[in-house]
Amino acid sequence: MIKDTENRMKISPANALRGSLVLPGDKSISHRAAMLASIANGTSRVENFLTAEDCLSTLACMQQLGVEARRTGTTVEIAGAGKHGLRVSSEPLDCGNSGTTARLITGLLAGQNFQTTLIGDESLSKRPMNRVTRPLKALGAEIDTTDGKLPVNVAGSALNAAEVRLEVASAQVKSCILLAGLYADGKTTVIEPVETRDHTERMLKWLGADVSVEIRENARFISVDGASELTARDIQVPADISSAAFLLVAAACLKGSELVLPNVGLNPTRKGVLSVLERCGVKVQVKNEREASGEPVGDLVIEGGTGKQELSLLAGPLIPNIIDEIPILAVFGTQLPYGIEIRNASELRVKETDRIAAVVGNLRRMKIDVDEFDDGFRVHPGRPEGAEIESFGDHRIAMAFAVAGLFAGGDTTINGHEACEISFPSFFDALGSVVT
Ligand code: S3P
């Protein structure tokens, strides 16, 4: 991998991926650790915090709200201010590129006794915020958006408990309501018809909040008691399975690969990508399964080469589980005998960029035949040709197509490769260290 004079990343075809890689911390868990430790009583030590732009945005927001956080490498010591210890910020909080920061922090701020303005970068300012502000109003929150988007003004007011049924299968929306519920008068319940990542529920429990989860009427009922107090506790963040996915697919597509990825988060609401790979005949072993701070983790060992294929359609309730892995699974699909089809994934249209358009456009640049649908795409099998790829400033698009470049015919350049700073700053070095 070489940077050319215009600072684009050039990827040349590789033989295999071999070795062991310790991957950076989970993005979703790091965000929650920064927010929840900030409102706990006492000091928490967060280990393997993801020091990438998105999670640093969350940490900076919490510091602006008066929380003392000291970072040494990937360890962050957070002196919790207690539930009612956050302080008004004289400046707007800048959520940068991070949807998780903007959505979750809106919930956290809804029940404070001060007003806050939230802003974000160009991409985040185009993404919907009304998906959180609408349900928050059921709790009595007073929030103004700008045409349903950022900048958002959160007045901070007394909240009443409420029962909220999710209209979008979104962990960000669920988490936002649960965080606001910590400040409501009584028990707030989120009804989730389609399961989404449950890191917030797990971490709230880890820190001692009164949280319960019931499964009935084909839905999950997640309740939090507004009288809950959080108690500081150390949090070990596992490696991010969404970052691992890029290396897993790269190894799967290059015969002769053997890659070890230690300490990866294996939360059942996140590990759908592993079952997809396994169903396509990829050998992935999970070793040393254990729990860390209320989250399941394990070591992954993957062998290169795909075998039989039992699937070509990914749709339905699996989609929220693999939502961040869809760009790399699209790239994987080019190597499967019947390709891959993704449906019910219109959420991809409102990610960091329109990921359906970005995946389809870039695969076509690599001369892969793709059909585009409103809610997904069908990727036909074929060997990608080296091409000039556009990341559209989206970290997962940059990384997915860098992987495609490893088994393409000819060289591939990635314009805007630096977008990987959002979730996996060392991505290109990590990849370079295991490529043979
Ligand atoms: C996230 C949830 C998902 C995911 C995002 C992180 C989270 O978004 O795409 O990268 O940490 O809760 P949605 O909840 O909007 O689907």
Coordinates of C-alpha atoms and ligand atoms in Angstrom, one line a residue:
M1 CA 0.0 0.0 0.0
I2 CA 1.5 3.3 -1.1
K3 CA 0.3 6.9 -0.9
D4 CA 0.7 8.7 -4.2
T5 CA 1.6 12.3 -4.7
E6 CA -2.0 13.4 -4.4
N7 CA -2.3 11.5 -1.1
R8 CA -4.6 8.8 -2.4
M9 CA -4.0 5.3 -1.2
K10 CA -2.9 2.8 -3.8
I11 CA -3.8 -0.9 -3.2
S12 CA -2.1 -3.6 -5.2
P13 CA -3.3 -7.2 -5.4
A14 CA -2.1 -9.4 -2.6
N15 CA -1.5 -13.2 -2.1
A16 CA -2.8 -13.8 1.4
L17 CA -3.2 -12.4 4.9
R18 CA -1.2 -14.1 7.5
G19 CA -0.5 -13.3 11.2
S20 CA -2.2 -11.9 14.2
L21 CA -3.7 -8.4 14.6
V22 CA -4.9 -6.7 17.8
L23 CA -7.7 -4.4 16.5
P24 CA -8.9 -1.2 18.1
G25 CA -11.8 -0.9 20.5
D26 CA -15.5 -1.2 19.7
K27 CA -16.9 2.1 18.5
S28 CA -20.4 1.6 19.9
I29 CA -19.2 0.4 23.3
S30 CA -16.6 3.2 23.5
H31 CA -19.3 5.9 23.0
R32 CA -21.5 4.4 25.7
A33 CA -18.5 4.1 28.1
A34 CA -17.7 7.8 27.7
M35 CA -21.3 8.9 28.3
L36 CA -22.3 6.5 31.0
A37 CA -19.1 6.7 33.0
S38 CA -19.5 10.5 32.9
I39 CA -22.8 10.3 34.8
A40 CA -21.8 7.6 37.2
N41 CA -20.8 8.2 40.8
G42 CA -17.0 7.7 41.1
T43 CA -14.1 7.2 38.7
S44 CA -14.2 4.6 36.0
R45 CA -11.2 3.3 34.0
V46 CA -12.1 2.6 30.4
E47 CA -9.5 0.3 28.8
N48 CA -9.1 -0.1 25.0
F49 CA -11.2 2.9 24.3
L50 CA -11.4 3.6 20.6
T51 CA -9.3 6.7 20.0
A52 CA -10.8 7.4 16.6
E53 CA -12.5 10.6 15.6
D54 CA -16.1 9.6 16.4
C55 CA -15.4 8.4 20.0
L56 CA -13.1 11.4 20.6
S57 CA -16.0 13.6 19.6
T58 CA -18.1 12.0 22.4
L59 CA -15.4 12.4 24.9
A60 CA -14.8 16.0 24.0
C61 CA -18.6 16.7 24.4
M62 CA -18.6 15.1 27.8
Q63 CA -15.6 17.3 28.8
Q64 CA -17.4 20.3 27.6
L65 CA -20.3 19.4 29.9
G66 CA -17.8 19.6 32.8
V67 CA -16.7 16.0 33.1
E68 CA -13.0 15.4 33.9
A69 CA -11.5 12.7 31.6
R70 CA -7.8 11.9 31.3
R71 CA -6.6 9.8 28.4
T72 CA -3.3 7.9 28.3
G73 CA -3.1 6.0 25.1
T74 CA -6.3 3.9 24.8
T75 CA -7.0 4.1 28.6
V76 CA -9.4 6.8 29.7
E77 CA -10.0 7.7 33.4
I78 CA -13.4 9.3 33.7
A79 CA -14.3 11.1 36.9
G80 CA -18.1 10.6 36.9
A81 CA -20.0 13.8 37.7
G82 CA -23.0 11.8 38.9
K83 CA -26.4 11.9 37.2
H84 CA -27.0 15.5 38.1
G85 CA -23.5 16.8 37.9
L86 CA -23.2 17.8 34.2
R87 CA -22.8 21.5 33.6
V88 CA -24.0 23.9 30.9
S89 CA -21.6 24.3 28.0
S90 CA -20.9 27.9 26.8
E91 CA -20.3 26.6 23.3
P92 CA -22.4 24.3 21.1
L93 CA -21.3 20.6 21.4
D94 CA -19.7 19.5 18.1
C95 CA -20.6 15.9 17.3
G96 CA -18.3 15.9 14.3
N97 CA -19.2 13.0 11.9
S98 CA -20.8 10.9 14.6
G99 CA -24.5 9.9 14.4
T100 CA -24.1 7.9 17.7
T101 CA -22.8 10.9 19.5
A102 CA -25.6 13.2 18.3
R103 CA -28.4 10.8 18.9
L104 CA -27.4 9.4 22.3
I105 CA -26.3 12.7 23.7
T106 CA -29.6 14.3 22.8
G107 CA -31.3 11.7 25.1
L108 CA -28.8 12.4 27.9
L109 CA -29.3 16.1 27.7
A110 CA -33.1 16.1 27.4
G111 CA -33.6 15.8 31.2
Q112 CA -30.8 18.3 32.3
N113 CA -31.7 21.6 33.9
F114 CA -29.8 23.6 31.2
Q115 CA -30.0 24.2 27.5
T116 CA -27.5 22.8 25.0
T117 CA -27.0 23.2 21.2
L118 CA -25.7 20.3 19.2
I119 CA -23.9 20.7 15.8
G120 CA -22.0 18.4 13.4
D121 CA -20.0 18.2 10.2
E122 CA -21.5 18.5 6.7
S123 CA -22.4 14.8 6.5
L124 CA -23.9 14.6 10.0
S125 CA -25.9 17.8 9.4
K126 CA -27.7 16.0 6.5
R127 CA -28.8 13.0 8.7
P128 CA -32.2 12.7 10.4
M129 CA -32.4 13.8 14.0
N130 CA -36.2 13.7 14.1
R131 CA -36.1 10.0 14.6
V132 CA -34.9 10.7 18.2
T133 CA -36.6 14.1 18.8
R134 CA -40.1 12.7 17.9
P135 CA -40.1 9.9 20.5
L136 CA -38.4 12.0 23.1
K137 CA -41.4 14.4 23.0
A138 CA -43.5 11.5 24.5
L139 CA -41.3 12.0 27.6
G140 CA -42.0 15.7 27.6
A141 CA -38.6 16.7 26.1
E142 CA -38.3 20.2 24.7
I143 CA -36.2 20.1 21.6
D144 CA -36.0 22.1 18.4
T145 CA -34.3 20.8 15.2
T146 CA -33.4 22.5 12.0
D147 CA -35.8 20.9 9.5
G148 CA -35.5 17.6 11.4
K149 CA -31.7 17.8 11.4
L150 CA -28.8 19.5 13.2
P151 CA -28.3 22.1 14.6
V152 CA -30.5 20.9 17.5
N153 CA -31.4 22.8 20.5
V154 CA -32.2 20.7 23.6
A155 CA -33.9 22.9 26.2
G156 CA -33.5 20.5 29.2
S157 CA -36.7 19.9 31.1
A158 CA -38.4 17.7 33.6
L159 CA -39.3 14.3 31.9
N160 CA -42.1 11.9 32.5
A161 CA -41.8 8.2 32.0
A162 CA -43.4 6.8 28.8
E163 CA -43.7 3.7 26.7
V164 CA -42.2 4.2 23.3
R165 CA -42.5 1.8 20.3
L166 CA -39.5 2.1 17.9
E167 CA -40.5 3.1 14.4
V168 CA -37.1 2.5 13.0
A169 CA -34.9 -0.5 14.0
S170 CA -32.2 1.7 15.4
A171 CA -30.0 1.1 18.4
Q172 CA -29.2 4.8 18.4
V173 CA -32.9 5.7 18.9
K174 CA -33.4 3.0 21.5
S175 CA -30.3 4.2 23.4
C176 CA -31.4 7.8 23.2
I177 CA -34.7 7.0 24.9
L178 CA -33.1 4.8 27.6
L179 CA -30.7 7.6 28.5
A180 CA -33.5 10.1 28.7
G181 CA -35.4 7.5 30.8
L182 CA -32.7 7.7 33.4
Y183 CA -34.0 11.2 34.1
A184 CA -37.7 10.5 33.9
D185 CA -40.2 10.3 36.7
G186 CA -40.9 6.5 36.8
K187 CA -40.2 3.6 34.5
T188 CA -39.6 4.2 30.8
T189 CA -40.1 1.3 28.3
V190 CA -38.8 1.0 24.8
I191 CA -40.6 -1.6 22.7
E192 CA -38.3 -3.0 20.0
P193 CA -40.0 -5.2 17.4
V194 CA -36.7 -5.9 15.6
E195 CA -33.7 -6.5 17.8
T196 CA -30.8 -4.1 17.5
R197 CA -27.5 -3.9 19.3
D198 CA -27.9 -4.0 23.1
H199 CA -24.7 -2.5 24.4
T200 CA -26.6 0.3 26.2
E201 CA -28.8 -2.1 28.1
R202 CA -25.7 -4.2 29.0
M203 CA -23.6 -1.3 30.1
L204 CA -26.4 0.3 32.2
K205 CA -26.7 -3.1 34.0
W206 CA -22.9 -3.3 34.4
L207 CA -23.0 0.1 36.1
G208 CA -25.9 -0.9 38.4
A209 CA -28.9 0.8 36.8
D210 CA -32.3 -0.8 37.2
V211 CA -32.9 -2.2 33.7
S212 CA -35.0 -5.1 32.6
V213 CA -35.6 -6.8 29.3
E214 CA -38.7 -8.9 28.6
I215 CA -39.5 -10.7 25.4
R216 CA -43.3 -10.9 24.6
E217 CA -45.7 -10.2 21.8
N218 CA -42.8 -10.8 19.3
A219 CA -40.9 -7.8 20.7
R220 CA -38.3 -6.8 23.3
F221 CA -39.6 -4.6 26.1
I222 CA -36.6 -2.7 27.6
S223 CA -37.4 -0.8 30.7
V224 CA -35.2 1.6 32.8
D225 CA -36.2 3.1 36.1
G226 CA -35.6 6.9 36.3
A227 CA -34.6 6.5 40.0
S228 CA -31.5 4.5 38.9
E229 CA -28.1 5.7 39.9
L230 CA -24.9 4.6 38.1
T231 CA -21.9 3.4 40.0
A232 CA -18.4 3.8 38.5
R233 CA -16.8 0.6 37.4
D234 CA -13.9 -0.4 35.1
I235 CA -14.9 -1.1 31.5
Q236 CA -12.9 -3.2 29.2
V237 CA -13.8 -2.5 25.6
P238 CA -13.4 -5.4 23.2
A239 CA -12.0 -5.1 19.7
D240 CA -14.7 -4.0 17.2
I241 CA -16.3 -6.8 15.2
S242 CA -17.2 -4.2 12.6
S243 CA -13.5 -3.4 12.1
A244 CA -12.7 -7.1 12.2
A245 CA -15.1 -7.7 9.4
F246 CA -12.9 -5.9 6.8
L247 CA -10.0 -8.3 7.7
L248 CA -12.2 -11.3 7.9
V249 CA -13.5 -10.8 4.4
A250 CA -10.0 -10.0 3.1
A251 CA -8.7 -13.2 4.5
A252 CA -11.8 -15.2 3.3
C253 CA -11.2 -14.0 -0.2
L254 CA -7.5 -14.8 -0.4
K255 CA -6.7 -18.5 -0.4
G256 CA -3.9 -19.5 1.9
S257 CA -4.7 -16.8 4.4
E258 CA -4.6 -17.5 8.1
L259 CA -5.4 -14.7 10.5
V260 CA -5.8 -14.5 14.2
L261 CA -7.9 -11.6 15.7
P262 CA -7.8 -11.7 19.5
N263 CA -10.3 -10.3 21.9
V264 CA -13.1 -9.4 19.5
G265 CA -16.6 -8.4 20.8
L266 CA -19.0 -11.3 20.0
N267 CA -22.3 -9.7 21.2
P268 CA -25.1 -11.8 19.6
T269 CA -26.7 -8.6 18.3
R270 CA -23.5 -7.8 16.4
K271 CA -22.0 -11.1 15.2
G272 CA -24.3 -11.8 12.2
V273 CA -21.3 -11.3 9.9
L274 CA -19.7 -14.4 11.3
S275 CA -22.7 -16.6 10.5
V276 CA -22.9 -15.1 7.0
L277 CA -19.2 -16.0 6.5
E278 CA -19.7 -19.5 7.9
R279 CA -22.8 -20.1 5.8
C280 CA -20.7 -19.3 2.8
G281 CA -18.2 -22.0 3.7
V282 CA -15.5 -19.8 5.4
K283 CA -13.8 -21.5 8.3
V284 CA -13.9 -19.1 11.3
Q285 CA -13.0 -20.6 14.7
V286 CA -14.0 -18.9 17.9
K287 CA -11.6 -19.6 20.8
N288 CA -11.3 -18.6 24.4
E289 CA -14.9 -17.3 24.7
R290 CA -15.4 -15.2 27.8
E291 CA -17.1 -12.1 29.2
A292 CA -15.6 -8.7 29.7
S293 CA -17.6 -6.0 31.4
G294 CA -20.8 -7.6 30.6
E295 CA -20.0 -8.2 26.9
P296 CA -19.1 -11.6 25.3
V297 CA -15.7 -11.7 23.7
G298 CA -13.4 -14.3 22.0
D299 CA -10.5 -14.8 19.7
L300 CA -11.2 -15.4 16.0
V301 CA -9.1 -17.6 13.7
I302 CA -10.0 -17.5 10.1
E303 CA -8.7 -19.6 7.1
G304 CA -8.8 -18.2 3.6
G305 CA -10.9 -19.6 0.8
T306 CA -14.7 -19.7 0.4
G307 CA -16.4 -23.0 -0.1
K308 CA -20.1 -23.9 -0.5
Q309 CA -22.7 -21.1 -0.5
E310 CA -26.0 -21.6 1.2
L311 CA -27.2 -18.0 0.8
S312 CA -27.4 -15.2 -1.6
L313 CA -30.1 -13.1 0.0
L314 CA -29.6 -11.2 3.2
A315 CA -32.8 -9.5 4.4
G316 CA -35.3 -9.1 7.3
P317 CA -34.3 -9.0 11.0
L318 CA -30.7 -9.9 10.2
I319 CA -30.2 -6.5 8.7
P320 CA -29.8 -4.4 11.9
N321 CA -27.3 -7.0 13.1
I322 CA -25.0 -6.6 10.1
I323 CA -25.9 -3.0 9.2
D324 CA -22.3 -1.7 9.4
E325 CA -20.9 -4.7 7.6
I326 CA -23.0 -4.4 4.5
P327 CA -20.5 -2.5 2.4
I328 CA -17.8 -5.2 3.0
L329 CA -20.3 -8.0 2.5
A330 CA -21.1 -6.5 -0.9
V331 CA -17.5 -6.7 -1.7
F332 CA -17.5 -10.3 -0.4
G333 CA -20.4 -11.0 -2.7
T334 CA -18.3 -10.5 -5.8
Q335 CA -16.4 -13.7 -4.8
L336 CA -19.5 -15.9 -4.2
P337 CA -20.8 -18.3 -6.9
Y338 CA -24.2 -16.6 -6.9
G339 CA -23.2 -13.2 -5.7
I340 CA -25.2 -11.5 -2.9
E341 CA -28.4 -9.7 -2.6
I342 CA -29.2 -7.3 0.3
R343 CA -32.8 -6.1 0.9
N344 CA -34.7 -4.2 3.6
A345 CA -31.7 -2.1 4.2
S346 CA -32.9 1.4 3.2
E347 CA -31.3 2.6 6.5
L348 CA -28.1 2.6 4.5
R349 CA -29.4 5.6 2.6
V350 CA -29.0 7.8 5.7
K351 CA -25.6 6.6 7.0
E352 CA -22.4 8.7 6.7
T353 CA -23.1 8.7 3.0
D354 CA -25.8 7.0 1.0
R355 CA -24.1 3.6 1.3
I356 CA -26.4 1.9 -1.3
A357 CA -25.4 4.5 -4.0
A358 CA -21.7 4.4 -2.8
V359 CA -21.4 0.6 -3.0
V360 CA -23.2 0.3 -6.3
G361 CA -21.2 3.2 -7.9
N362 CA -17.9 1.9 -6.7
L363 CA -18.6 -1.7 -7.7
R364 CA -19.6 -0.6 -11.1
R365 CA -16.3 1.4 -11.4
M366 CA -14.6 -2.0 -10.7
K367 CA -16.7 -3.5 -13.6
I368 CA -18.9 -5.6 -11.4
D369 CA -22.5 -6.0 -12.5
V370 CA -24.8 -4.6 -9.8
D371 CA -28.6 -4.0 -9.6
E372 CA -29.7 -1.1 -7.4
F373 CA -33.0 -1.2 -5.4
D374 CA -34.5 1.4 -3.1
D375 CA -33.7 -0.8 -0.1
G376 CA -30.5 -2.6 -1.2
F377 CA -28.7 -4.1 -4.2
R378 CA -27.8 -7.3 -6.0
V379 CA -24.1 -7.9 -6.6
H380 CA -23.3 -10.4 -9.4
P381 CA -20.2 -12.5 -9.1
G382 CA -17.0 -11.5 -10.8
R383 CA -13.4 -10.4 -10.4
P384 CA -13.2 -6.7 -9.7
E385 CA -11.0 -4.7 -11.9
G386 CA -8.6 -2.2 -10.3
A387 CA -10.2 1.2 -10.4
E388 CA -10.3 4.7 -8.9
I389 CA -12.6 4.5 -5.9
E390 CA -14.4 7.4 -4.1
S391 CA -14.9 7.0 -0.4
F392 CA -17.4 10.0 -0.2
G393 CA -15.8 10.7 3.1
D394 CA -17.3 7.5 4.5
H395 CA -14.9 5.3 6.6
R396 CA -16.6 2.0 5.8
I397 CA -16.7 2.7 2.1
A398 CA -13.0 3.5 2.0
M399 CA -12.1 0.3 3.9
A400 CA -14.4 -2.0 2.1
F401 CA -13.0 -1.0 -1.3
A402 CA -9.5 -1.2 -0.1
V403 CA -10.2 -4.9 0.6
A404 CA -11.7 -5.3 -2.9
G405 CA -8.4 -3.9 -4.2
L406 CA -6.5 -6.8 -2.6
F407 CA -8.1 -9.3 -5.0
A408 CA -8.8 -7.0 -8.0
G409 CA -7.1 -7.3 -11.3
G410 CA -4.7 -4.4 -11.3
D411 CA -4.2 -1.5 -8.9
T412 CA -6.9 0.4 -7.1
T413 CA -6.7 3.9 -5.7
I414 CA -8.9 5.1 -2.8
N415 CA -9.8 8.8 -2.9
G416 CA -10.5 10.0 0.6
H417 CA -8.9 7.0 2.3
E418 CA -8.3 9.2 5.4
A419 CA -12.0 8.7 6.3
C420 CA -10.9 5.5 8.1
E421 CA -9.8 7.9 11.0
I422 CA -13.5 7.9 12.0
S423 CA -13.4 4.3 13.3
F424 CA -10.1 2.6 12.5
P425 CA -7.3 5.1 12.2
S426 CA -4.6 2.4 11.8
F427 CA -6.5 0.4 9.2
F428 CA -4.0 0.7 6.3
D429 CA -1.0 0.0 8.5
A430 CA -2.8 -3.0 10.1
L431 CA -3.7 -4.4 6.6
G432 CA -0.1 -3.7 5.4
S433 CA 1.3 -5.6 8.3
V434 CA -0.5 -8.9 7.4
V435 CA -0.6 -8.8 3.6
T436 CA 1.9 -11.1 1.9
Ligands
S3P1 C1 -24.8 2.3 16.3 C2 -26.0 1.9 15.7 C3 -26.2 1.8 14.3 C4 -24.8 1.7 13.6 C5 -23.9 2.8 14.0 C6 -23.6 2.6 15.5 C7 -24.8 2.5 17.8 O1 -26.9 2.9 13.8 O2 -25.1 1.8 12.2 O3 -22.7 2.6 13.3 O4 -23.6 2.6 18.3 O5 -25.8 2.5 18.4 P1 -28.5 2.9 13.9 O6 -28.9 2.6 15.3 O7 -28.9 4.2 13.5 O8 -29.0 1.8 13.0

